[in-house]
C-alpha positions as a printed Julia matrix, in Angstrom:
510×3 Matrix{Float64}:
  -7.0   -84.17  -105.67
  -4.24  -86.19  -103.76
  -0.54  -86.11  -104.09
   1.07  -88.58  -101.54
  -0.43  -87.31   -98.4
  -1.09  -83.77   -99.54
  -5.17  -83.4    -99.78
  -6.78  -80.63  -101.16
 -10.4   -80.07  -102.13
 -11.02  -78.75  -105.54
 -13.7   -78.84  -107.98
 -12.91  -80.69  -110.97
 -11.41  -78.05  -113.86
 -10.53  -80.04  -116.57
  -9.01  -76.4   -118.11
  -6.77  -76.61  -115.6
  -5.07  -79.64  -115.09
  -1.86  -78.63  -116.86
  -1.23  -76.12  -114.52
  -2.05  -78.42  -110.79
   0.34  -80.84  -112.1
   3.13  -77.91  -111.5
   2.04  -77.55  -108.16
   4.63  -78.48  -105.55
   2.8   -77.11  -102.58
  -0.54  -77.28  -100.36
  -1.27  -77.8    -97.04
  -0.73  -80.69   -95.34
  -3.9   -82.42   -93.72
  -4.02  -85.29   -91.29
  -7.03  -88.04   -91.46
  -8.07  -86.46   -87.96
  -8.42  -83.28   -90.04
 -10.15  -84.52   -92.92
 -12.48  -86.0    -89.98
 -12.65  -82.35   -88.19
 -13.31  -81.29   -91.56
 -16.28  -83.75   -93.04
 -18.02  -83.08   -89.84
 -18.14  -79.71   -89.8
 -19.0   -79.91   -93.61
 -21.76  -81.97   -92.84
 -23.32  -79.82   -89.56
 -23.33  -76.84   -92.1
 -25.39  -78.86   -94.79
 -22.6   -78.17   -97.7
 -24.3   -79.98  -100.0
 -24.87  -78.97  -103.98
 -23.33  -80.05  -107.25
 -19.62  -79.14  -107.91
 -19.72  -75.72  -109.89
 -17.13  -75.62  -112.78
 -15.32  -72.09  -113.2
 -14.11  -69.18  -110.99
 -17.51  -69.71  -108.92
 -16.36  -73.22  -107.83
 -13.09  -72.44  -106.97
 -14.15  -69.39  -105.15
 -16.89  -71.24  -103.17
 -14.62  -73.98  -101.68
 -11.47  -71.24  -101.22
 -13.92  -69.38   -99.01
 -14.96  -72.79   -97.48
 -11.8   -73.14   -96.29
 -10.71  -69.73   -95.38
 -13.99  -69.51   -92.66
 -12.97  -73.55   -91.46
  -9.47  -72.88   -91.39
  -8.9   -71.53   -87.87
 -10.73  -74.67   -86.75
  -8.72  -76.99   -88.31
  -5.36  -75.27   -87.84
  -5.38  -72.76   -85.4
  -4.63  -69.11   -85.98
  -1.21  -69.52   -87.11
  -2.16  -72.23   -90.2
  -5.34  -70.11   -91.09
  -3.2   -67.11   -91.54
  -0.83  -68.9    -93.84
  -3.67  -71.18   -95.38
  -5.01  -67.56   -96.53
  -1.9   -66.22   -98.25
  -1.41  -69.45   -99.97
  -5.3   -69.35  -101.27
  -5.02  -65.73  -102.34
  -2.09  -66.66  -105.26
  -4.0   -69.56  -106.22
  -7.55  -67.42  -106.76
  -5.26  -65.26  -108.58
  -4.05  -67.93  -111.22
  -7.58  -69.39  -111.26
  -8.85  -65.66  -112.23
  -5.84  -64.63  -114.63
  -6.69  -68.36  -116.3
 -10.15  -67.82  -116.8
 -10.23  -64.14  -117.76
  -7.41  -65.69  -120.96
  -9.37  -66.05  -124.86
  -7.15  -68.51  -126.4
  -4.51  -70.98  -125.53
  -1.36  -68.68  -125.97
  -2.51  -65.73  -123.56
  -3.72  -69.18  -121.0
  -0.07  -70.12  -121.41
   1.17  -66.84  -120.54
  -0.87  -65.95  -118.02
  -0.22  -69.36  -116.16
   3.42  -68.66  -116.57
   3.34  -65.53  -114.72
   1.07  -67.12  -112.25
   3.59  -69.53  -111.58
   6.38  -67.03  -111.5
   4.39  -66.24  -108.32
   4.01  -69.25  -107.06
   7.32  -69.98  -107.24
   7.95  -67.64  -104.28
   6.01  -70.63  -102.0
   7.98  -72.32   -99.47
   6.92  -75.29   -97.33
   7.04  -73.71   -93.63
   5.86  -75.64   -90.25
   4.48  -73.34   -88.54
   2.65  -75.18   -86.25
   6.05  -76.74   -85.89
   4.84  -79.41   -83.11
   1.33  -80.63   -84.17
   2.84  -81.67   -87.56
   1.29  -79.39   -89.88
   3.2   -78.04   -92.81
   1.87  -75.22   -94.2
   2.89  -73.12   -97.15
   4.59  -70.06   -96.21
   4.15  -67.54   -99.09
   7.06  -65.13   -99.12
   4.67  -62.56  -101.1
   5.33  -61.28   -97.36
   8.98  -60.26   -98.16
   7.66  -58.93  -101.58
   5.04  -56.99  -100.19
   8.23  -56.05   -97.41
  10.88  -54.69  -100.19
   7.4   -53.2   -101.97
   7.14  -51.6    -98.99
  10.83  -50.23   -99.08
  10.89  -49.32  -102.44
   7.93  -47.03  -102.2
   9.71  -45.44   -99.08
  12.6   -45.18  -100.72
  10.89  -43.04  -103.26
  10.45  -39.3   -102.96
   6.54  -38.32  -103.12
   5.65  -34.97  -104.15
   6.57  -32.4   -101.65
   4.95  -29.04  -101.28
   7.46  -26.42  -100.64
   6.66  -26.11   -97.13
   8.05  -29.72   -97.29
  10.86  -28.84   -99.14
  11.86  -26.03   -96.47
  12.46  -28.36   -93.9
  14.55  -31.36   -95.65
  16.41  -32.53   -92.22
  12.44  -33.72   -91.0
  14.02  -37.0    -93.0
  12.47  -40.23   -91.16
  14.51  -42.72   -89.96
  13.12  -45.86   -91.93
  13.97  -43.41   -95.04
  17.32  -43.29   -94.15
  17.62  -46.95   -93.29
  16.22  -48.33   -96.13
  19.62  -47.7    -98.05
  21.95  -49.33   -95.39
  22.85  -52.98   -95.81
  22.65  -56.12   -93.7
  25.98  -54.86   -91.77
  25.24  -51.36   -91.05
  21.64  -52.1    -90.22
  22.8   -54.69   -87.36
  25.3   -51.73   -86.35
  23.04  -49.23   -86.06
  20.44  -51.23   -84.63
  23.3   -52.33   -81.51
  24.2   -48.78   -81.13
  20.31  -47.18   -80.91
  18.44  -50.4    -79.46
  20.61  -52.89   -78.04
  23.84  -50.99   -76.34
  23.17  -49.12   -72.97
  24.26  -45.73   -72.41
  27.15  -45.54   -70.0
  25.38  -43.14   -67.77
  22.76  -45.64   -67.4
  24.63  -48.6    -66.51
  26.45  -45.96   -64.08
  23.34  -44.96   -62.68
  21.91  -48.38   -62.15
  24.82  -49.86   -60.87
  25.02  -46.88   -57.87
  21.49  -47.86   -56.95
  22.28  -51.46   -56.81
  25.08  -50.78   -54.59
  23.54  -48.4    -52.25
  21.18  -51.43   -51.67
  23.32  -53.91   -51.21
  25.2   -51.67   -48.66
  21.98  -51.19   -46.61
  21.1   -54.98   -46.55
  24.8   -55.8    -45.73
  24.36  -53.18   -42.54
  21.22  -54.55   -41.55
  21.99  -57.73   -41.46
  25.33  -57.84   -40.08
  23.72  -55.64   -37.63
  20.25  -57.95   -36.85
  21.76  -61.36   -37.17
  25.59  -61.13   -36.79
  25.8   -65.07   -36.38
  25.0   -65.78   -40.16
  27.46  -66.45   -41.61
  27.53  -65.0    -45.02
  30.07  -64.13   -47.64
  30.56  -61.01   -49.6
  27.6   -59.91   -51.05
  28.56  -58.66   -54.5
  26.55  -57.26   -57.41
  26.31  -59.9    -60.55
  24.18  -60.71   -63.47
  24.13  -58.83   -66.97
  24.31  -55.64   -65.97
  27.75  -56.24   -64.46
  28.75  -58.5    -67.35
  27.79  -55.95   -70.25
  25.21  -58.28   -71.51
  22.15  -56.27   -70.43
  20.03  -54.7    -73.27
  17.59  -52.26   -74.21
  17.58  -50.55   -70.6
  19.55  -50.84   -67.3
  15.95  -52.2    -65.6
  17.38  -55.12   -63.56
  20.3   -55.73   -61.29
  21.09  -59.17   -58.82
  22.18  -59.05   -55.92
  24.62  -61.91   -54.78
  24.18  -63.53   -51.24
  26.35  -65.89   -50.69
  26.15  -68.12   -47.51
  29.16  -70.36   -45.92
  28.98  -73.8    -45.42
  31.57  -75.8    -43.57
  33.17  -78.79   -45.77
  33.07  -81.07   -43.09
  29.58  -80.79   -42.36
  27.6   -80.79   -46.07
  27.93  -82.18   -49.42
  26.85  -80.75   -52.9
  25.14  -83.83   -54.89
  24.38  -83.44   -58.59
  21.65  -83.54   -59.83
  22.02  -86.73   -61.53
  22.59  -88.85   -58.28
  19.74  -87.54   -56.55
  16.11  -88.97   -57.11
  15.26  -86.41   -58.97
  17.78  -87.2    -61.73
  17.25  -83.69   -62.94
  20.82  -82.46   -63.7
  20.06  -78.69   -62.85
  18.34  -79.56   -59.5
  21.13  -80.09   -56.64
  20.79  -81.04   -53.47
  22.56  -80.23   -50.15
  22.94  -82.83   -47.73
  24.07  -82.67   -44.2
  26.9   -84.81   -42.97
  28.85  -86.67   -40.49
  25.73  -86.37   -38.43
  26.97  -89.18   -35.95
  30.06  -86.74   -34.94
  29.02  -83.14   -35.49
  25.0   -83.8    -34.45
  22.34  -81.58   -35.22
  22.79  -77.39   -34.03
  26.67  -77.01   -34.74
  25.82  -75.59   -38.12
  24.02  -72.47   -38.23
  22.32  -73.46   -41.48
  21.13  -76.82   -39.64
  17.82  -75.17   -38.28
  16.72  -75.03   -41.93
  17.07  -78.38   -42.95
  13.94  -80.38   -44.32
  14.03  -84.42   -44.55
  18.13  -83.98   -43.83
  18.61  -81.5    -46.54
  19.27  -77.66   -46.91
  16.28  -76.82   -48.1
  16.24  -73.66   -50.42
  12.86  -72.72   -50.12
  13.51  -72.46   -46.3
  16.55  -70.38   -46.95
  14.22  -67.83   -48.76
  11.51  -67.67   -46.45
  14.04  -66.86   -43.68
  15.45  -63.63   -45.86
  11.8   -62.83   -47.08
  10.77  -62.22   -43.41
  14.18  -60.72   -42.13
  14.83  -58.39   -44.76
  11.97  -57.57   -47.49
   8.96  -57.59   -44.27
  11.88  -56.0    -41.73
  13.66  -53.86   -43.31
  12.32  -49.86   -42.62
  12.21  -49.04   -46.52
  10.39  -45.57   -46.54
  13.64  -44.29   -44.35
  15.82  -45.95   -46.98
  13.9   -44.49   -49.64
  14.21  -40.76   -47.95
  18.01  -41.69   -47.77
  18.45  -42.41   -50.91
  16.4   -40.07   -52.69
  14.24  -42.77   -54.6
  11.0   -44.58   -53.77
  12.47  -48.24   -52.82
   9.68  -51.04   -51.89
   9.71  -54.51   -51.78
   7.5   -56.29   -54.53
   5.85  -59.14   -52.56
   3.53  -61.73   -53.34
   5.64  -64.16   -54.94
   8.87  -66.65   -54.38
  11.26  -64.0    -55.8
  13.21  -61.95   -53.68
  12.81  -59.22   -55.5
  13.24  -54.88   -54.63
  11.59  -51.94   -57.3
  13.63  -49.01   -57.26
  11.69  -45.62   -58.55
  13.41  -42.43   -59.13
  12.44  -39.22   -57.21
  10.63  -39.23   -53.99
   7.39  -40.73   -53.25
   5.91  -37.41   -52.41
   7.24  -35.22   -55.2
   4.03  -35.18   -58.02
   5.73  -35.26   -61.04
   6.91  -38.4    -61.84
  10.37  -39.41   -63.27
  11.11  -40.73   -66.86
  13.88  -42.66   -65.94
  12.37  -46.69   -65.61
  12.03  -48.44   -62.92
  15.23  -50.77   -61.16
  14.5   -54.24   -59.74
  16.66  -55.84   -57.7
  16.64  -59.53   -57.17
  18.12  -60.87   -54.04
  19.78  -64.27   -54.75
  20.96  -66.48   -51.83
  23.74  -69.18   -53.07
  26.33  -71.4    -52.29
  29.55  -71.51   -53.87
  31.71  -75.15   -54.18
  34.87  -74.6    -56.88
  33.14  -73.62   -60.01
  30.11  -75.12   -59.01
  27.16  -72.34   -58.12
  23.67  -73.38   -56.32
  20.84  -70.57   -56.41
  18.05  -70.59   -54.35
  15.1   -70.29   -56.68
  12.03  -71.86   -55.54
   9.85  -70.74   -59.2
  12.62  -72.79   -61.15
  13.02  -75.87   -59.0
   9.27  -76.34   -57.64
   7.6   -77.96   -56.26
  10.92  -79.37   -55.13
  11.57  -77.85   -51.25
  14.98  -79.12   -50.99
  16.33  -78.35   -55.02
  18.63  -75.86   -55.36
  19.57  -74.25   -59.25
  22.43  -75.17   -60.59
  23.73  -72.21   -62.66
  25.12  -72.57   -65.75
  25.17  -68.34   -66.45
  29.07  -67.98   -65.06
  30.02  -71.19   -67.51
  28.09  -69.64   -70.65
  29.4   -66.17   -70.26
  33.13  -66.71   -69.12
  32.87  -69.53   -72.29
  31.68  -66.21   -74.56
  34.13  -64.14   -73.4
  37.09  -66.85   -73.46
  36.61  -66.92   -77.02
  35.92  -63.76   -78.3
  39.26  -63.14   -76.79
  40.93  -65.76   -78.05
  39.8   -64.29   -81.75
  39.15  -61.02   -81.19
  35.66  -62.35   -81.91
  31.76  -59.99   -81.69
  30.26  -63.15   -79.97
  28.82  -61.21   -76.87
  28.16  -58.38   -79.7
  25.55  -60.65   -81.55
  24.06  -62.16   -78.28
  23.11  -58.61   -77.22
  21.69  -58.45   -80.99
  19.77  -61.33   -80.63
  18.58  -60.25   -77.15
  17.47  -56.92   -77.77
  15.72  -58.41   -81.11
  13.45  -61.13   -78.68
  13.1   -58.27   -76.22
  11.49  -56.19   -78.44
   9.45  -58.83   -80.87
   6.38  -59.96   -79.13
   6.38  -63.35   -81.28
  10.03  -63.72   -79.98
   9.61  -62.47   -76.51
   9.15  -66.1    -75.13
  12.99  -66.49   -75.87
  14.94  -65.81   -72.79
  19.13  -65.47   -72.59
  20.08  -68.58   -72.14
  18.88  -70.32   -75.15
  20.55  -67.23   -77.28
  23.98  -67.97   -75.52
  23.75  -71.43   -76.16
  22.95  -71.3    -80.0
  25.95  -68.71   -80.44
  28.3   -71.38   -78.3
  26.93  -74.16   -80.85
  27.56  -72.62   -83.95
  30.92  -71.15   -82.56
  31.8   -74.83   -82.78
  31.1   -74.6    -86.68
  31.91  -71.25   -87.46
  35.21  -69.9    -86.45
  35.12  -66.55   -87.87
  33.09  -64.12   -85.53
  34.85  -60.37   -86.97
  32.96  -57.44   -86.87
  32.88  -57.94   -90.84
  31.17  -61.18   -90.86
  28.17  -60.16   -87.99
  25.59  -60.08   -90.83
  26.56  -63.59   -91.95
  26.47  -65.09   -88.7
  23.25  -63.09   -87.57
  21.64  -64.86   -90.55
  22.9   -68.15   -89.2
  21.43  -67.87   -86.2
  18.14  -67.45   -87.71
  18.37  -70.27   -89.66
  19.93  -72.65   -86.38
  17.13  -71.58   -84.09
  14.48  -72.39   -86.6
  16.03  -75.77   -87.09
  16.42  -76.26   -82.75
  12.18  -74.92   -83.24
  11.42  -77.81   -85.87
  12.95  -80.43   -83.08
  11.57  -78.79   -80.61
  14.97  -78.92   -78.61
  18.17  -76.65   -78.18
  20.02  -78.46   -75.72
  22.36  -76.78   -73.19
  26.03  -76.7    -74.17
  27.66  -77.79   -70.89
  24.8   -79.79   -69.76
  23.21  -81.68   -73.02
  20.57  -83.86   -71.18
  19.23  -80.21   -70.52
  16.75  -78.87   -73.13
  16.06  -75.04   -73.07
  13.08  -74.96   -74.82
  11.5   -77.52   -72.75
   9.7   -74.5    -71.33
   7.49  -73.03   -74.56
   4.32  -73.68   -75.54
   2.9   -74.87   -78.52
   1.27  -71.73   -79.38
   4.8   -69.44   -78.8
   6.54  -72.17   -80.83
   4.56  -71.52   -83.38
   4.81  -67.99   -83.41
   8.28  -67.76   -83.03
   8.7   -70.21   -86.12
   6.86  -67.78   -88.53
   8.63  -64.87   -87.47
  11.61  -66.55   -88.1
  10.7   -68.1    -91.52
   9.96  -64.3    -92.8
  12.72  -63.12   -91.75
  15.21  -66.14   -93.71
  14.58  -63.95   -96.82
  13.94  -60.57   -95.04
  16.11  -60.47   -91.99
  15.45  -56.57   -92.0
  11.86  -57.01   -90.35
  13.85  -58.0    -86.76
  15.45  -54.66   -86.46
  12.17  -52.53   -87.08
């Protein structure tokens, strides 16, 4: 049968043509499909006459159900199945009918269920709509109801009524108090562990200061500072990871920041730094100038130099006996990066408190302009330093939420801890999160503690609609698109997650 550009095999039921004319669904198949399809048809020798009755129907549901992964991937086959399991229903429930009134009836509460369809893309880049079938959410608040129900306890049950289970409790809370709890137990930090992160952080950064103001006292550098989320109260789930600021001074008369736009690689987050005035102030006044590459400060150069002078230099197994903790630096890649174990290396039992990594993060500082030096963002690119737009996004966040009293950073650390915890949503890093709450702050001016559930729904629904274009562009830098970075595969995950949880946004905070 063929509706527009909707194709679906069926065998010819002439009992049941009332009820496909109803049908506002299906899954959409491309000629290249139908191709994919044929072939494989033919290579299996699916020949025979069409079979009339629940046989037919059966045979060419099951057909598709053992081609479907072929044709659509996991993703499609797993929806293609839910969608074929209401319409075996109605084709049993039809058949099973003796006369036209119970046919009628039993159609109509067919359709009742098939009502609960929705087209979804959830392979939202290869063009494939599928049919997502929100029997998921029924099946979900099925699931809630029965919990919600008290089973037959023996009476060594009933001794003990505070053994309660959390998802009991929870499954009387609202949208509001959910999101609350689940900020307070999940997403929050405790403010011993922040404290206790923070005082590791610092310890290192006082031993690298000391070392190398003591090993090179010629470089000049700034003051190294702590910065990232876990200063800024954005950091969720668990204190694990800390940055550690480097700054390093460049003389205005001898360089020049260019954007990224007027370089030739017209990327606007890749910067470069460009040595000057060359013909008065040659080569060897600066003490940056012995790390140029092609007439640039090259970044990649700038890490090598503190790879080898503090992660290989540094004595860390005295630092670690200082401070009480097993400190080592993790090598092997272009990070700059410490792990920072509690208890001693030589103590058996080991400590349940996780693991701190420190990143070390050279950078350059020009008004409210800040370069990073991070070769595994601007690679293959020697001379491309990061432009970061974290200080813009979260002094924006916090501008506003003061201006209104506003729970902007409240839902961000929501959202955070939800992707951190998701695997389909793990793909979804910060910065894409702050950027959709900046958006829709543009839209939506009321961010009060009151409204959270309201604009935690939103946020669902904006991100699926930035998934379907495949592009959530930055807020202070549009031509920058922060989902340039997923695949195919993790966009399609992420869209299905997200579609179940329009109706159901309760399955995120599990």
């Amino acid at each position: 049968m063929v509706w527009g550009q909707t194709v679906v095999f069926l065998p010819a039921l002439s009992d049941l043509q009332s009820v496909w004319k109803h049908w506002r669904g299906g899954v959409t198949i491309t000629r290249k499909m139908i191709s994919r399809l044929t072939a494989k048809k033919e290579a299996m020798n699916f020949q025979g006459s069409r079979r009339r009755g629940e046989d037919g129907i059966a045979m060419v549901i099951d057909f598709l159900l053992s081609n479907a992964r072929l044709v659509l991937g996991v993703g499609g086959a797993a929806i293609l199945g839910i969608a074929t399991l209401a319409v075996k229903r109605l084709i049993e429930r039809a058949g099973r009918a003796a006369d036209d009134e119970k046919v009628e009836q039993k159609m109509a509460e067919s359709w009742e269920e098939l009502s609960l369809v929705s087209a979804s893309p959830t392979l939202l880049k290869k063009g494939i709509e599928g049919v997502v079938m929100k029997h998921v959410a029924k099946a979900a608040r099925q699931q809630k109801a029965d919990l919600c129900q008290q089973p037959q306890m023996s009476s060594l049950e009933v001794s003990k009524p505070e053994s309660k289970s959390k998802r009991l409790q929870l499954c009387v809370l609202s949208l509001q108090e959910r999101l609350q709890n689940y900020y307070h137990t999940r997403a929050a930090l405790a403010p011993h562990e922040v404290q206790r992160a923070q005082s590791l952080a610092l310890d290192i950064c006082t031993e690298i200061k000391g070392f190398l103001h003591n090993r090179h006292p010629d470089m000049p550098l700034g003051e190294m500072n702590l910065g990232g989320s876990l200063l800024d109260d954005l950091q969720v789930v668990s204190a694990d990871h800390a940055c550690l600021l480097v700054p390093l001074q460049l003389e205005d008369s001898l360089w020049r920041l260019i954007p990224g736009e007027e370089t030739l690689l017209t990327h606007p987050l890749h910067w470069m730094v460009r040595r000057v005035n060359l013909e008065y102030f040659p080569r060897g006044r600066s003490y940056w100038d012995r790390y140029l590459v092609g007439g640039y400060l090259s970044a990649e150069a700038v890490v090598n130099m503190f790879s080898k002078a503090v992660m290989e230099t540094i004595n860390w197994l005295s630092i670690s006996s200082t401070m009480d903790c097993l400190v080592r630096p993790v090598l092997g890649g272009p990070e700059l990066r410490l792990e920072i174990r509690p208890g001693n290396e030589n103590e058996g039992a080991e400590s349940s408190d996780p693991p701190l990594f420190i990143s070390m993060l050279p950078l350059l500082r020009q008004g409210d302009v800040v370069l990073t030096a991070q070769p595994e963002l601007t690679s293959p690119w020697v001379n491309a330093w990061h432009l970061s737009l974290y200080p813009w996004e979260t002094q924006r966040l916090a501008q506003l939420d003061a201006a209104d009293d506003g729970h902007r950073r409240h839902a961000l650390k929501i959202l955070k801890a939800v992707c951190r915890l998701n695997p389909a949503l793990r793909p979804l890093e910060a910065a894409p999160l702050a950027n959709l709450i900046l958006h829709l702050s543009d839209s939506e001016s009321d961010w009060s503690e009151i409204s959270l559930d309201v604009r935690f729904q939103q946020c669902i629904t904006e991100l699926i609609g930035y998934l379907e274009q495949g592009a959530l562009h930055s807020y202070f830098k549009p031509a920058v698109n922060l989902l340039s970075g997923l695949s195919e595969d993790q966009v399609d995950q992420m869209g299905f997650m997200l579609y179940c949880a329009v109706s159901e946004p309760e399955i995120l905070l599990i």
